[in-house]
Short mmCIF file of C-alpha atoms in Angstrom, two decimals:
data_model
loop_
_atom_site.label_atom_id
_atom_site.label_comp_id
_atom_site.label_asym_id
_atom_site.label_seq_id
_atom_site.Cartn_x
_atom_site.Cartn_y
_atom_site.Cartn_z
CA MET A 27 23.75 -20.17 5.63
CA MET A 28 21.91 -21.92 2.87
CA THR A 29 19.75 -24.89 3.66
CA LYS A 30 19.25 -27.94 1.50
CA TYR A 31 15.90 -26.44 0.46
CA SER A 32 17.27 -23.18 -0.97
CA GLY A 33 17.66 -24.35 -4.58
CA LEU A 34 14.20 -25.87 -4.70
CA ILE A 35 12.70 -22.80 -3.08
CA LEU A 36 14.43 -20.51 -5.55
CA GLY A 37 13.02 -22.53 -8.44
CA MET A 38 9.51 -22.35 -7.04
CA ALA A 39 9.79 -18.61 -6.38
CA THR A 40 10.97 -18.08 -9.94
CA LEU A 41 8.02 -20.04 -11.33
CA VAL A 42 5.61 -18.03 -9.23
CA VAL A 43 7.13 -14.76 -10.38
CA ILE A 44 6.92 -15.82 -14.02
CA SER A 45 3.48 -17.41 -13.86
CA GLY A 46 1.12 -15.20 -12.02
CA CYS A 47 1.91 -11.89 -10.47
CA GLN A 48 -0.84 -9.33 -10.56
CA LEU A 49 1.76 -6.61 -10.71
CA SER A 50 2.95 -4.84 -13.83
CA PRO A 51 4.25 -7.51 -16.24
CA SER A 52 7.41 -5.47 -16.87
CA ILE A 53 8.27 -5.47 -13.16
CA SER A 54 7.63 -9.17 -12.49
CA GLU A 55 9.29 -10.30 -15.74
CA ALA A 56 12.31 -8.11 -15.11
CA TYR A 57 12.98 -9.89 -11.80
CA ALA A 58 12.22 -13.48 -12.85
CA GLY A 59 15.09 -15.68 -11.69
CA LYS A 60 16.72 -12.90 -9.68
CA LEU A 61 15.41 -13.79 -6.23
CA ARG A 62 17.35 -15.84 -3.66
CA ASP A 63 15.87 -17.08 -0.43
CA ASN A 64 17.06 -18.70 2.76
CA LEU A 65 15.48 -20.32 5.81
CA VAL A 66 17.47 -20.15 9.05
CA THR A 67 16.16 -22.34 11.87
CA ARG A 68 16.83 -22.32 15.59
CA ILE A 69 15.49 -24.72 18.20
CA GLY A 70 15.77 -23.56 21.80
CA GLN A 71 16.58 -25.74 24.80
CA ASP A 72 12.89 -25.63 25.78
CA GLY A 73 11.80 -26.88 22.34
CA THR A 74 10.82 -23.48 20.97
CA LYS A 75 11.19 -23.50 17.19
CA LEU A 76 12.19 -20.15 15.70
CA PHE A 77 12.99 -19.22 12.13
CA THR A 78 14.06 -16.37 9.90
CA TYR A 79 13.03 -16.54 6.26
CA SER A 80 14.70 -14.06 3.96
CA LEU A 81 14.43 -13.31 0.28
CA ARG A 82 16.65 -10.91 -1.59
CA LEU A 83 16.97 -9.52 -5.05
CA THR A 84 20.32 -10.65 -6.43
CA ASP A 85 20.60 -8.35 -9.43
CA PRO A 86 18.60 -5.13 -9.58
CA VAL A 87 17.30 -4.67 -13.11
CA ILE A 88 15.77 -1.22 -12.91
CA GLY A 89 18.85 0.96 -13.09
CA ASP A 90 17.54 4.29 -11.91
CA GLU A 91 17.01 3.65 -8.17
CA ASN A 92 19.68 6.23 -7.27
CA ARG A 93 18.96 8.62 -10.11
CA ARG A 94 17.12 11.85 -9.45
CA PRO A 95 14.02 12.35 -11.60
CA THR A 96 14.15 15.23 -14.08
CA SER A 97 10.38 15.73 -14.27
CA ARG A 98 7.27 15.17 -12.21
CA LYS A 99 6.15 12.48 -14.65
CA GLU A 100 9.44 10.62 -14.25
CA ALA A 101 9.24 10.96 -10.44
CA LEU A 102 5.75 9.44 -10.44
CA ARG A 103 6.91 6.58 -12.69
CA MET A 104 9.89 5.86 -10.45
CA GLU A 105 7.70 5.96 -7.33
CA ARG A 106 5.19 3.56 -8.92
CA GLU A 107 7.95 1.15 -9.95
CA SER A 108 9.44 1.22 -6.46
CA ARG A 109 6.04 0.56 -4.87
CA ASP A 110 5.37 -2.27 -7.37
CA LEU A 111 8.74 -3.79 -6.55
CA ARG A 112 8.09 -3.66 -2.78
CA ASP A 113 4.70 -5.29 -3.41
CA LEU A 114 6.39 -8.01 -5.47
CA ILE A 115 9.00 -8.62 -2.76
CA ALA A 116 6.27 -8.75 -0.06
CA GLU A 117 4.18 -11.21 -2.07
CA GLN A 118 7.15 -13.42 -2.94
CA THR A 119 8.43 -13.38 0.66
CA GLU A 120 5.08 -14.55 2.01
CA LEU A 121 4.63 -17.17 -0.70
CA GLY A 122 8.22 -18.39 -0.38
CA LEU A 123 7.89 -18.75 3.38
CA GLU A 124 4.64 -20.73 3.12
CA LYS A 125 6.09 -23.07 0.48
CA THR A 126 9.37 -23.49 2.37
CA LEU A 127 7.66 -24.36 5.64
CA GLU A 128 5.35 -26.77 3.81
CA MET A 129 8.19 -28.51 1.97
CA SER A 130 10.53 -28.67 4.95
CA GLY A 131 7.90 -29.59 7.54
CA TYR A 132 9.44 -27.16 9.99
CA CYS A 133 6.21 -25.55 11.30
CA ARG A 134 3.63 -28.30 10.92
CA GLN A 135 0.93 -26.52 12.96
CA GLY A 136 1.48 -22.97 11.69
CA TYR A 137 3.45 -20.13 13.19
CA ILE A 138 3.26 -16.74 14.86
CA GLU A 139 4.90 -13.90 12.98
CA LEU A 140 7.33 -12.03 15.22
CA SER A 141 8.59 -9.41 12.78
CA ARG A 142 8.60 -8.47 9.12
CA LEU A 143 10.83 -6.28 6.98
CA ILE A 144 9.97 -5.50 3.38
CA ALA A 145 12.14 -3.27 1.19
CA SER A 146 12.47 -2.89 -2.57
CA ASP A 147 15.43 -5.31 -2.66
CA ARG A 148 14.71 -7.76 0.18
CA GLY A 149 12.14 -9.24 2.50
CA GLU A 150 12.41 -11.00 5.85
CA ILE A 151 9.90 -12.68 8.13
CA ARG A 152 10.85 -13.94 11.59
CA GLY A 153 8.53 -16.34 13.37
CA GLU A 154 7.91 -18.96 16.00
CA CYS A 155 6.26 -22.29 15.24
CA ASN A 156 3.07 -23.15 17.10
CA GLU A 157 4.39 -26.58 18.09
CA ALA A 158 7.40 -27.58 20.16
CA ALA A 159 10.31 -29.43 18.58
CA THR A 160 10.32 -33.21 18.52
CA ALA A 161 13.45 -35.35 18.73
CA GLU A 162 13.21 -35.74 14.94
CA ASP A 163 13.04 -31.94 14.52
CA ARG A 164 16.18 -31.53 16.62
CA GLN A 165 17.99 -34.01 14.42
CA LYS A 166 16.68 -32.73 11.08
CA PHE A 167 16.94 -28.97 11.72
CA THR A 168 20.35 -28.12 13.11
CA ASN A 169 20.64 -24.64 14.56
CA HIS A 170 22.04 -21.97 12.26
CA TYR A 171 23.11 -18.68 13.72
CA SER A 172 23.57 -15.62 11.58
#
C-alpha cells in the first residue's frame, strides 16, 4: 500500500540520486527517476510502532543482468556494475528511510533496525521505533498489512 508520503519521498530520492551519488555517474544517472518507495506502518496493541520501508527499481536500465559474459573483461565490468547498483540501492534505501521518518514523524526518537535486505533491484529495512505510540500516532498512522 502506498502512503500519502510516497510521491514526495520518490521526488526526494530522485533528487538525491541526481545530485550527489559517489558512485559511477553512469550508474546513478541511469537510474534517476526509476526508484519507488513505500513506508508500511503497524502499531501494536501495546503501543509498539513497527515499520517496513521498501525501495525498488521500477525499470532496470542495464540490460545485461541475465546475459552471460563472453570475456573476463566483460564479466568484471558486469560484476562491478552489479556491485555499484547494490551500493546505490543500499544508500538510497537508508537515505529514503531517514527522510521518510523525518517527514512523517513516525519515529520521533529514532528506531532499532530489525532486518535489512539489499539486492540490485530493491532494498528493505524493517524496524521498531524507540518510542511508544501516542493517541495521535494511532489516528495518523493506520495499520497497513502486506
